[in-house]
Amino acid sequence: MRRVFSLDEADGLGDPFESRLDDLLLGENGACACCGPDGHVEYAAGDSASSGGVNSYGKPSYSWDEAARETSRHDRKWADGDSYSSGGIGVTFSPSGLGSGGTVTYGYLAETDVGADEGGRSFRAFDAQEMAMVERAIGIISDVADIEFVRVTGAGSAYLDDAQSADLDLQAVLNSNGGVATTWYSGDTILEAVVSIGEQGLEDFGSYAFRTALHEIGHALGLSHPGDYEGSGASDYASDAAYFEDSAQYTVMSYWDETNTGADFGYGTYSTSVMLHDIAALQRLYGANEATRADNTVYGFGSNTNDAGWSLEDAQDVFIGAIWDAGGHDTLDLSGYAMDQEIDLRQEAFSSTGGRVFNLSIARDVVIEDALGGAGNDIITGNDAANVLEGGDGDDVVEGGEGDDILFGDEGNDVLFGGDGDDILIGDGGDAGMG
């Protein structure tokens, strides 16, 4: 079977996320098998992460697990390389095989081997700068899930780096910032894929085209759109989103703008990482990458991640994504911002940082122990760990939650709530503390 997913480019009119995607399920030899993907599965509504959004349409709210099932509802994935048969074709996975690792070999098609014009699109080979951005997108995805991406090398002429045959081929789409992904599969196992990503803006981290790269690679790994809307037949969030969390706030796989669920990334600003429910779906298929940032990690200002996506150099930089962290004693440092912020260290909760609204979240099973606020009037909420929370300048409200916490008010008229546990509250002039 072959499946084609397409992300059209933003047309520059209105909100870019109102551009449309095409989602076709094709039978063998390209014959139309049906009008779209499998029907929407109506899971019972569950408690969602705290987003601050208003559910004005009365849609059901999906939990981490429910959203993961919906976005990976076809249960298709790449097999682990160790389970390949002698013919080089992966064994078929049953749903009981979900959560185990996968291996993908990939390569960048050379100019002489890119696809022929199709569906009004023309293709070309990536240049070095564009390949660097695609490599970054691949790295972001492999950081959160147990997927081994192997870039093939060796003799042959089909690929830019003289690679041998790869299972996943990558190429650029001319005059576009959209894209298309085509996958071939047998049963529950993905065998091959071609991912085409628009060239316009792809050299810029955090551009619409970079979000397209995350989206289309997600399709190639087995992710679907959160709902059964597709292409020109889709209307809007109100009509077509089956559940509240189907927006760019929660997943790069959604059609719908983050403002539908209460977030605001700012016009022309897009995901710099995968989002909360992308992590949920990828880990449902492949399991978690337990090696990612397993040491003591600083996110934000003064970051030690060696990753520009999780490093802030000045107040114009911003995170738009979800943190996956495998261990260590970790810190979220937002001290370089002067605007008011809401910083929440609880799992599956959202923070509003750097002048954006609900742009940063923390994945399930991730513990960030410490946080530093900036010069604005911040609200900082700890988790169940022993937190060290520092308000910084401004009139801050700092709440420790459970655990034996240390709270610093610093400058300004601050309010410190210790919560449960044996807490230490350290104020400055004008601060009030409550154990």
CSV table of C-alpha atoms in Angstrom, one decimal:
chain,number,residue,atom,x,y,z
A,1,MET,CA,0.0,0.0,0.0
A,2,ARG,CA,1.0,3.6,-0.6
A,3,ARG,CA,-0.1,6.6,1.4
A,4,VAL,CA,0.3,10.2,0.5
A,5,PHE,CA,0.2,13.2,2.9
A,6,SER,CA,0.5,16.8,1.7
A,7,LEU,CA,1.0,20.1,3.5
A,8,ASP,CA,0.3,23.1,1.2
A,9,GLU,CA,2.3,26.3,1.6
A,10,ALA,CA,1.1,29.4,3.5
A,11,ASP,CA,-0.3,31.8,1.0
A,12,GLY,CA,0.5,34.9,3.0
A,13,LEU,CA,-3.1,35.9,3.4
A,14,GLY,CA,-4.7,35.5,6.8
A,15,ASP,CA,-3.4,33.0,9.2
A,16,PRO,CA,-0.8,30.6,7.7
A,17,PHE,CA,-2.3,27.6,9.4
A,18,GLU,CA,-5.5,28.1,7.4
A,19,SER,CA,-3.6,26.7,4.4
A,20,ARG,CA,-4.8,23.2,3.6
A,21,LEU,CA,-3.3,19.7,3.6
A,22,ASP,CA,-4.3,16.9,1.3
A,23,ASP,CA,-4.6,13.4,2.7
A,24,LEU,CA,-5.2,10.6,0.3
A,25,LEU,CA,-5.1,6.9,0.8
A,26,LEU,CA,-4.1,5.2,-2.4
A,27,GLY,CA,-4.2,1.5,-3.3
A,28,GLU,CA,-1.5,-0.4,-5.1
A,29,ASN,CA,-0.5,1.2,-8.4
A,30,GLY,CA,-1.9,4.5,-7.2
A,31,ALA,CA,-5.6,3.5,-7.6
A,32,CYS,CA,-7.9,5.4,-5.2
A,33,ALA,CA,-8.7,3.0,-2.3
A,34,CYS,CA,-11.0,5.4,-0.4
A,35,CYS,CA,-11.7,9.0,0.1
A,36,GLY,CA,-9.5,9.5,3.1
A,37,PRO,CA,-8.0,7.9,6.2
A,38,ASP,CA,-9.8,5.6,8.6
A,39,GLY,CA,-12.7,7.0,10.5
A,40,HIS,CA,-12.3,9.0,13.7
A,41,VAL,CA,-12.2,6.9,16.8
A,42,GLU,CA,-14.4,8.3,19.5
A,43,TYR,CA,-12.4,7.7,22.7
A,44,ALA,CA,-13.9,8.9,25.9
A,45,ALA,CA,-12.9,12.4,26.8
A,46,GLY,CA,-10.2,12.6,29.5
A,47,ASP,CA,-8.5,15.2,31.5
A,48,SER,CA,-6.1,17.3,29.3
A,49,ALA,CA,-3.0,19.2,30.2
A,50,SER,CA,-3.8,22.6,31.7
A,51,SER,CA,-3.7,25.0,28.8
A,52,GLY,CA,-5.6,28.0,29.9
A,53,GLY,CA,-7.7,27.8,26.7
A,54,VAL,CA,-11.4,28.2,26.7
A,55,ASN,CA,-13.3,25.3,25.1
A,56,SER,CA,-15.9,27.5,23.5
A,57,TYR,CA,-17.0,24.8,21.0
A,58,GLY,CA,-17.8,22.2,23.6
A,59,LYS,CA,-15.4,19.7,22.1
A,60,PRO,CA,-14.2,16.7,24.1
A,61,SER,CA,-10.8,17.0,25.8
A,62,TYR,CA,-8.3,14.3,25.0
A,63,SER,CA,-5.7,13.2,27.5
A,64,TRP,CA,-2.1,12.4,26.7
A,65,ASP,CA,-2.9,8.7,26.0
A,66,GLU,CA,-6.1,9.5,24.0
A,67,ALA,CA,-4.3,12.0,21.8
A,68,ALA,CA,-1.4,9.6,21.3
A,69,ARG,CA,-3.8,6.9,20.1
A,70,GLU,CA,-5.6,9.3,17.8
A,71,THR,CA,-2.5,10.7,16.1
A,72,SER,CA,-0.9,7.3,15.6
A,73,ARG,CA,-4.2,5.5,15.1
A,74,HIS,CA,-3.1,3.3,12.2
A,75,ASP,CA,-0.5,1.6,14.4
A,76,ARG,CA,2.1,1.7,11.6
A,77,LYS,CA,5.7,2.1,12.3
A,78,TRP,CA,9.2,1.2,11.2
A,79,ALA,CA,10.5,-2.1,12.4
A,80,ASP,CA,13.7,-2.4,14.5
A,81,GLY,CA,16.7,-3.2,12.3
A,82,ASP,CA,17.3,-6.4,14.3
A,83,SER,CA,14.0,-7.8,13.2
A,84,TYR,CA,14.5,-7.5,9.4
A,85,SER,CA,14.3,-10.6,7.4
A,86,SER,CA,17.1,-11.8,5.2
A,87,GLY,CA,15.3,-10.1,2.3
A,88,GLY,CA,15.6,-6.7,4.0
A,89,ILE,CA,11.9,-6.3,4.6
A,90,GLY,CA,10.8,-5.6,8.2
A,91,VAL,CA,8.5,-8.0,9.9
A,92,THR,CA,4.9,-7.0,10.4
A,93,PHE,CA,4.2,-5.4,13.8
A,94,SER,CA,1.0,-6.1,15.7
A,95,PRO,CA,-0.4,-3.5,18.1
A,96,SER,CA,1.3,-5.5,20.9
A,97,GLY,CA,4.6,-4.4,19.3
A,98,LEU,CA,3.9,-0.8,19.8
A,99,GLY,CA,6.4,1.0,22.0
A,100,SER,CA,9.5,-0.8,20.7
A,101,GLY,CA,12.3,0.9,18.8
A,102,GLY,CA,12.6,1.4,15.1
A,103,THR,CA,15.3,1.9,12.5
A,104,VAL,CA,15.2,4.1,9.4
A,105,THR,CA,17.8,4.4,6.8
A,106,TYR,CA,17.6,7.7,4.9
A,107,GLY,CA,19.4,9.7,2.2
A,108,TYR,CA,19.0,13.0,0.2
A,109,LEU,CA,18.2,12.5,-3.4
A,110,ALA,CA,20.6,13.9,-6.0
A,111,GLU,CA,19.3,16.3,-8.7
A,112,THR,CA,19.3,13.5,-11.3
A,113,ASP,CA,17.1,11.3,-9.1
A,114,VAL,CA,14.4,13.6,-7.7
A,115,GLY,CA,10.8,12.7,-8.4
A,116,ALA,CA,9.0,13.8,-11.6
A,117,ASP,CA,6.5,16.7,-11.4
A,118,GLU,CA,3.4,15.5,-9.6
A,119,GLY,CA,0.2,17.2,-8.4
A,120,GLY,CA,1.4,20.6,-9.6
A,121,ARG,CA,4.7,20.2,-7.7
A,122,SER,CA,8.2,20.2,-9.0
A,123,PHE,CA,11.2,18.8,-7.0
A,124,ARG,CA,14.9,19.4,-6.7
A,125,ALA,CA,17.8,18.3,-4.5
A,126,PHE,CA,18.4,20.1,-1.2
A,127,ASP,CA,21.4,22.4,-0.8
A,128,ALA,CA,23.7,22.1,2.1
A,129,GLN,CA,21.9,24.7,4.3
A,130,GLU,CA,18.6,23.1,3.7
A,131,MET,CA,20.0,19.7,4.5
A,132,ALA,CA,21.3,21.1,7.8
A,133,MET,CA,17.7,22.1,8.8
A,134,VAL,CA,16.3,18.7,7.8
A,135,GLU,CA,19.0,17.1,9.9
A,136,ARG,CA,18.0,19.3,12.8
A,137,ALA,CA,14.3,18.2,12.4
A,138,ILE,CA,15.4,14.5,12.3
A,139,GLY,CA,17.5,15.1,15.4
A,140,ILE,CA,14.6,16.7,17.3
A,141,ILE,CA,12.4,13.7,16.6
A,142,SER,CA,15.0,11.1,17.5
A,143,ASP,CA,15.7,12.9,20.8
A,144,VAL,CA,12.1,12.2,22.0
A,145,ALA,CA,11.6,8.6,20.7
A,146,ASP,CA,13.6,5.4,20.3
A,147,ILE,CA,14.1,5.8,16.5
A,148,GLU,CA,17.5,5.2,15.0
A,149,PHE,CA,18.0,7.3,11.9
A,150,VAL,CA,20.9,5.9,9.8
A,151,ARG,CA,22.1,8.1,7.0
A,152,VAL,CA,23.4,5.7,4.4
A,153,THR,CA,26.8,6.1,2.7
A,154,GLY,CA,28.8,4.2,0.1
A,155,ALA,CA,29.0,3.7,-3.6
A,156,GLY,CA,26.0,4.7,-5.8
A,157,SER,CA,24.8,7.8,-7.7
A,158,ALA,CA,21.2,8.3,-6.5
A,159,TYR,CA,22.0,10.4,-3.5
A,160,LEU,CA,23.9,13.7,-2.8
A,161,ASP,CA,26.4,11.9,-0.6
A,162,ASP,CA,26.9,9.0,-3.0
A,163,ALA,CA,24.7,6.9,-0.7
A,164,GLN,CA,23.4,3.4,-1.3
A,165,SER,CA,19.7,2.8,-1.4
A,166,ALA,CA,17.8,4.2,1.6
A,167,ASP,CA,14.4,3.4,3.0
A,168,LEU,CA,13.5,7.1,3.4
A,169,ASP,CA,14.3,9.5,0.5
A,170,LEU,CA,14.3,13.2,1.0
A,171,GLN,CA,13.9,16.0,-1.6
A,172,ALA,CA,12.9,19.7,-1.8
A,173,VAL,CA,9.7,21.1,-3.3
A,174,LEU,CA,10.3,24.1,-5.6
A,175,ASN,CA,8.5,27.5,-4.9
A,176,SER,CA,6.8,26.2,-1.8
A,177,ASN,CA,7.0,26.0,2.0
A,178,GLY,CA,4.6,23.1,2.1
A,179,GLY,CA,5.4,19.5,1.5
A,180,VAL,CA,4.2,15.9,0.9
A,181,ALA,CA,5.0,12.5,2.4
A,182,THR,CA,4.4,9.2,0.7
A,183,THR,CA,4.8,5.9,2.6
A,184,TRP,CA,4.7,2.3,1.5
A,185,TYR,CA,3.7,-0.3,4.0
A,186,SER,CA,2.7,-3.9,4.6
A,187,GLY,CA,0.3,-4.6,7.4
A,188,ASP,CA,1.5,-2.5,10.4
A,189,THR,CA,5.1,-2.1,9.1
A,190,ILE,CA,6.3,0.9,7.1
A,191,LEU,CA,8.7,-0.3,4.4
A,192,GLU,CA,9.7,2.9,2.4
A,193,ALA,CA,8.9,6.6,2.3
A,194,VAL,CA,9.6,9.7,0.3
A,195,VAL,CA,9.4,13.1,2.1
A,196,SER,CA,9.4,16.3,0.0
A,197,ILE,CA,9.8,19.6,1.9
A,198,GLY,CA,9.3,23.1,0.6
A,199,GLU,CA,12.4,25.1,-0.1
A,200,GLN,CA,11.0,28.6,0.8
A,201,GLY,CA,12.3,29.5,4.2
A,202,LEU,CA,13.7,26.1,5.0
A,203,GLU,CA,17.1,27.5,5.7
A,204,ASP,CA,15.6,29.4,8.7
A,205,PHE,CA,15.1,27.6,12.0
A,206,GLY,CA,11.5,28.0,13.3
A,207,SER,CA,10.1,28.9,9.8
A,208,TYR,CA,6.9,27.5,8.4
A,209,ALA,CA,9.0,25.3,6.2
A,210,PHE,CA,10.8,23.9,9.2
A,211,ARG,CA,7.5,23.1,10.8
A,212,THR,CA,6.6,21.4,7.5
A,213,ALA,CA,9.8,19.2,7.9
A,214,LEU,CA,8.7,18.1,11.3
A,215,HIS,CA,5.1,17.4,10.0
A,216,GLU,CA,6.1,15.4,7.0
A,217,ILE,CA,8.8,13.4,8.7
A,218,GLY,CA,6.1,12.7,11.3
A,219,HIS,CA,3.9,11.2,8.6
A,220,ALA,CA,6.8,9.1,7.3
A,221,LEU,CA,7.2,7.7,10.8
A,222,GLY,CA,3.5,6.7,11.1
A,223,LEU,CA,1.8,9.8,12.5
A,224,SER,CA,-1.6,11.1,11.1
A,225,HIS,CA,-3.4,14.3,11.4
A,226,PRO,CA,-5.4,14.4,14.7
A,227,GLY,CA,-8.7,14.4,12.8
A,228,ASP,CA,-10.2,13.1,9.6
A,229,TYR,CA,-10.3,16.4,7.9
A,230,GLU,CA,-8.4,16.6,4.6
A,231,GLY,CA,-7.2,19.0,1.9
A,232,SER,CA,-9.7,21.4,0.3
A,233,GLY,CA,-12.6,19.6,2.0
A,234,ALA,CA,-11.4,20.9,5.4
A,235,SER,CA,-13.2,23.9,6.8
A,236,ASP,CA,-12.0,25.2,10.1
A,237,TYR,CA,-11.2,24.2,13.7
A,238,ALA,CA,-14.8,24.7,14.8
A,239,SER,CA,-16.2,22.4,12.2
A,240,ASP,CA,-13.5,19.8,11.7
A,241,ALA,CA,-11.4,19.4,14.9
A,242,ALA,CA,-12.9,16.4,16.7
A,243,TYR,CA,-11.4,17.2,20.1
A,244,PHE,CA,-10.2,20.4,21.9
A,245,GLU,CA,-6.4,19.7,21.7
A,246,ASP,CA,-6.3,19.4,17.9
A,247,SER,CA,-4.3,22.6,17.3
A,248,ALA,CA,-0.7,23.7,16.7
A,249,GLN,CA,-0.4,24.3,20.5
A,250,TYR,CA,-0.4,20.5,21.0
A,251,THR,CA,0.9,19.0,17.8
A,252,VAL,CA,2.7,19.9,14.6
A,253,MET,CA,0.4,17.3,12.9
A,254,SER,CA,-2.6,19.6,13.2
A,255,TYR,CA,-4.1,21.9,10.6
A,256,TRP,CA,-5.4,24.4,13.0
A,257,ASP,CA,-3.8,27.5,14.5
A,258,GLU,CA,-2.8,27.5,18.2
A,259,THR,CA,-5.1,30.4,19.0
A,260,ASN,CA,-8.0,28.0,18.7
A,261,THR,CA,-7.0,26.5,22.0
A,262,GLY,CA,-5.8,29.7,23.8
A,263,ALA,CA,-2.2,29.8,22.8
A,264,ASP,CA,-0.4,32.5,20.8
A,265,PHE,CA,3.0,32.1,19.3
A,266,GLY,CA,3.0,35.4,17.5
A,267,TYR,CA,2.4,36.0,13.8
A,268,GLY,CA,4.9,34.3,11.6
A,269,THR,CA,6.4,32.2,14.5
A,270,TYR,CA,6.2,28.4,14.3
A,271,SER,CA,7.3,25.4,16.2
A,272,THR,CA,11.0,25.1,17.0
A,273,SER,CA,10.5,21.5,18.3
A,274,VAL,CA,7.9,18.8,18.3
A,275,MET,CA,4.9,19.6,20.6
A,276,LEU,CA,3.4,17.8,23.6
A,277,HIS,CA,1.1,15.3,21.8
A,278,ASP,CA,3.7,14.6,19.1
A,279,ILE,CA,5.9,13.2,21.9
A,280,ALA,CA,3.0,11.2,23.2
A,281,ALA,CA,2.3,9.7,19.7
A,282,LEU,CA,5.9,9.0,18.8
A,283,GLN,CA,6.6,7.4,22.2
A,284,ARG,CA,3.4,5.3,21.8
A,285,LEU,CA,4.8,3.9,18.5
A,286,TYR,CA,8.5,3.7,19.3
A,287,GLY,CA,9.1,4.1,23.1
A,288,ALA,CA,11.0,6.9,24.7
A,289,ASN,CA,14.7,7.9,24.1
A,290,GLU,CA,16.0,7.4,27.6
A,291,ALA,CA,19.4,8.8,26.7
A,292,THR,CA,18.3,12.4,25.8
A,293,ARG,CA,19.7,15.0,28.1
A,294,ALA,CA,20.0,12.5,31.0
A,295,ASP,CA,22.6,14.6,32.9
A,296,ASN,CA,22.0,17.9,34.7
A,297,THR,CA,20.6,20.2,32.0
A,298,VAL,CA,20.0,23.9,31.8
A,299,TYR,CA,17.3,25.1,29.3
A,300,GLY,CA,17.1,28.7,28.3
A,301,PHE,CA,19.6,31.4,29.2
A,302,GLY,CA,23.0,29.9,29.9
A,303,SER,CA,22.0,26.6,28.4
A,304,ASN,CA,24.4,23.7,28.4
A,305,THR,CA,22.4,21.6,25.8
A,306,ASN,CA,24.6,22.5,22.9
A,307,ASP,CA,21.3,22.8,21.0
A,308,ALA,CA,20.1,26.2,19.7
A,309,GLY,CA,16.6,25.0,19.9
A,310,TRP,CA,16.8,24.9,23.7
A,311,SER,CA,19.2,27.8,24.2
A,312,LEU,CA,18.2,31.5,24.6
A,313,GLU,CA,20.8,34.1,23.8
A,314,ASP,CA,18.7,37.3,24.1
A,315,ALA,CA,15.1,38.4,24.8
A,316,GLN,CA,14.2,38.0,21.1
A,317,ASP,CA,14.8,34.2,21.2
A,318,VAL,CA,11.9,32.0,22.1
A,319,PHE,CA,11.0,28.4,22.7
A,320,ILE,CA,8.0,26.9,20.9
A,321,GLY,CA,7.9,23.2,21.8
A,322,ALA,CA,7.8,20.5,24.5
A,323,ILE,CA,10.7,19.5,26.7
A,324,TRP,CA,11.7,15.8,26.7
A,325,ASP,CA,14.4,15.1,29.3
A,326,ALA,CA,15.5,11.7,30.4
A,327,GLY,CA,17.0,12.5,33.8
A,328,GLY,CA,19.4,14.6,35.9
A,329,HIS,CA,18.8,17.7,37.9
A,330,ASP,CA,17.5,20.2,35.5
A,331,THR,CA,16.8,24.0,35.3
A,332,LEU,CA,14.6,26.2,33.2
A,333,ASP,CA,16.3,29.6,33.1
A,334,LEU,CA,14.1,32.4,31.8
A,335,SER,CA,15.9,35.1,33.7
A,336,GLY,CA,16.8,37.1,30.6
A,337,TYR,CA,13.2,38.1,29.8
A,338,ALA,CA,11.7,41.4,31.1
A,339,MET,CA,8.0,40.7,30.3
A,340,ASP,CA,5.6,39.0,32.7
A,341,GLN,CA,5.7,35.2,32.5
A,342,GLU,CA,3.8,32.1,33.7
A,343,ILE,CA,6.2,29.3,34.4
A,344,ASP,CA,4.8,25.9,35.2
A,345,LEU,CA,7.1,22.9,35.9
A,346,ARG,CA,4.3,20.3,36.2
A,347,GLN,CA,4.1,17.5,33.6
A,348,GLU,CA,1.9,18.2,30.6
A,349,ALA,CA,1.3,21.8,31.7
A,350,PHE,CA,2.0,24.9,29.6
A,351,SER,CA,4.1,27.9,30.3
A,352,SER,CA,3.9,31.4,28.7
A,353,THR,CA,7.4,32.7,28.2
A,354,GLY,CA,9.2,35.4,26.1
A,355,GLY,CA,6.0,37.3,25.4
A,356,ARG,CA,4.2,34.3,23.9
A,357,VAL,CA,1.2,32.4,25.3
A,358,PHE,CA,1.4,28.7,26.2
A,359,ASN,CA,4.4,28.2,23.9
A,360,LEU,CA,6.3,25.8,26.2
A,361,SER,CA,5.3,22.5,27.8
A,362,ILE,CA,6.8,19.7,29.7
A,363,ALA,CA,6.2,16.1,28.6
A,364,ARG,CA,4.9,13.3,30.7
A,365,ASP,CA,7.6,11.6,32.9
A,366,VAL,CA,9.8,14.7,32.7
A,367,VAL,CA,11.0,16.3,35.9
A,368,ILE,CA,12.5,19.8,35.8
A,369,GLU,CA,13.6,20.7,39.3
A,370,ASP,CA,14.5,24.4,39.2
A,371,ALA,CA,13.2,27.5,37.5
A,372,LEU,CA,14.4,31.2,37.3
A,373,GLY,CA,12.0,34.0,36.4
A,374,GLY,CA,12.9,37.3,34.8
A,375,ALA,CA,12.4,41.0,35.5
A,376,GLY,CA,8.6,40.9,35.0
A,377,ASN,CA,5.8,40.0,37.4
A,378,ASP,CA,6.1,36.2,37.1
A,379,ILE,CA,3.9,33.4,38.3
A,380,ILE,CA,6.0,30.3,39.0
A,381,THR,CA,4.5,26.9,39.9
A,382,GLY,CA,6.7,24.0,41.0
A,383,ASN,CA,6.0,20.3,40.8
A,384,ASP,CA,6.3,17.4,43.2
A,385,ALA,CA,10.1,17.4,43.3
A,386,ALA,CA,12.3,19.4,45.6
A,387,ASN,CA,12.3,22.6,43.6
A,388,VAL,CA,14.5,25.7,43.8
A,389,LEU,CA,12.4,28.5,42.4
A,390,GLU,CA,13.6,32.1,42.0
A,391,GLY,CA,11.3,34.9,41.1
A,392,GLY,CA,13.9,37.5,40.0
A,393,ASP,CA,12.9,41.1,39.8
A,394,GLY,CA,9.3,42.1,39.7
A,395,ASP,CA,6.3,41.4,41.9
A,396,ASP,CA,6.2,37.6,41.6
A,397,VAL,CA,4.0,34.8,42.9
A,398,VAL,CA,6.0,31.6,43.5
A,399,GLU,CA,4.4,28.3,44.6
A,400,GLY,CA,6.5,25.3,45.5
A,401,GLY,CA,3.9,22.5,45.5
A,402,GLU,CA,4.9,19.2,47.1
A,403,GLY,CA,8.5,18.5,47.9
A,404,ASP,CA,11.0,20.2,50.1
A,405,ASP,CA,11.3,23.4,48.2
A,406,ILE,CA,13.5,26.6,48.4
A,407,LEU,CA,11.7,29.7,47.1
A,408,PHE,CA,13.4,33.0,46.5
A,409,GLY,CA,11.4,36.2,46.1
A,410,ASP,CA,14.3,38.5,45.1
A,411,GLU,CA,13.5,42.1,44.3
A,412,GLY,CA,9.9,43.4,44.3
A,413,ASN,CA,6.8,42.7,46.4
A,414,ASP,CA,6.6,38.9,46.1
A,415,VAL,CA,4.3,36.2,47.5
A,416,LEU,CA,5.8,32.9,48.3
A,417,PHE,CA,3.7,29.7,48.9
A,418,GLY,CA,5.7,26.8,50.2
A,419,GLY,CA,2.9,24.2,49.9
A,420,ASP,CA,3.5,20.7,51.3
A,421,GLY,CA,6.9,19.6,52.4
A,422,ASP,CA,9.6,21.2,54.5
A,423,ASP,CA,10.2,24.4,52.6
A,424,ILE,CA,12.5,27.4,52.9
A,425,LEU,CA,11.1,30.8,51.9
A,426,ILE,CA,13.6,33.6,51.3
A,427,GLY,CA,12.2,37.0,50.6
A,428,ASP,CA,13.4,40.5,50.2
A,429,GLY,CA,11.9,43.8,51.3
A,430,GLY,CA,8.1,43.8,50.9
A,431,ASP,CA,7.8,40.0,50.4
A,432,ALA,CA,5.1,37.8,52.0
A,433,GLY,CA,5.7,34.1,52.7
A,434,MET,CA,3.2,31.3,53.4
A,435,GLY,CA,4.4,27.9,54.4
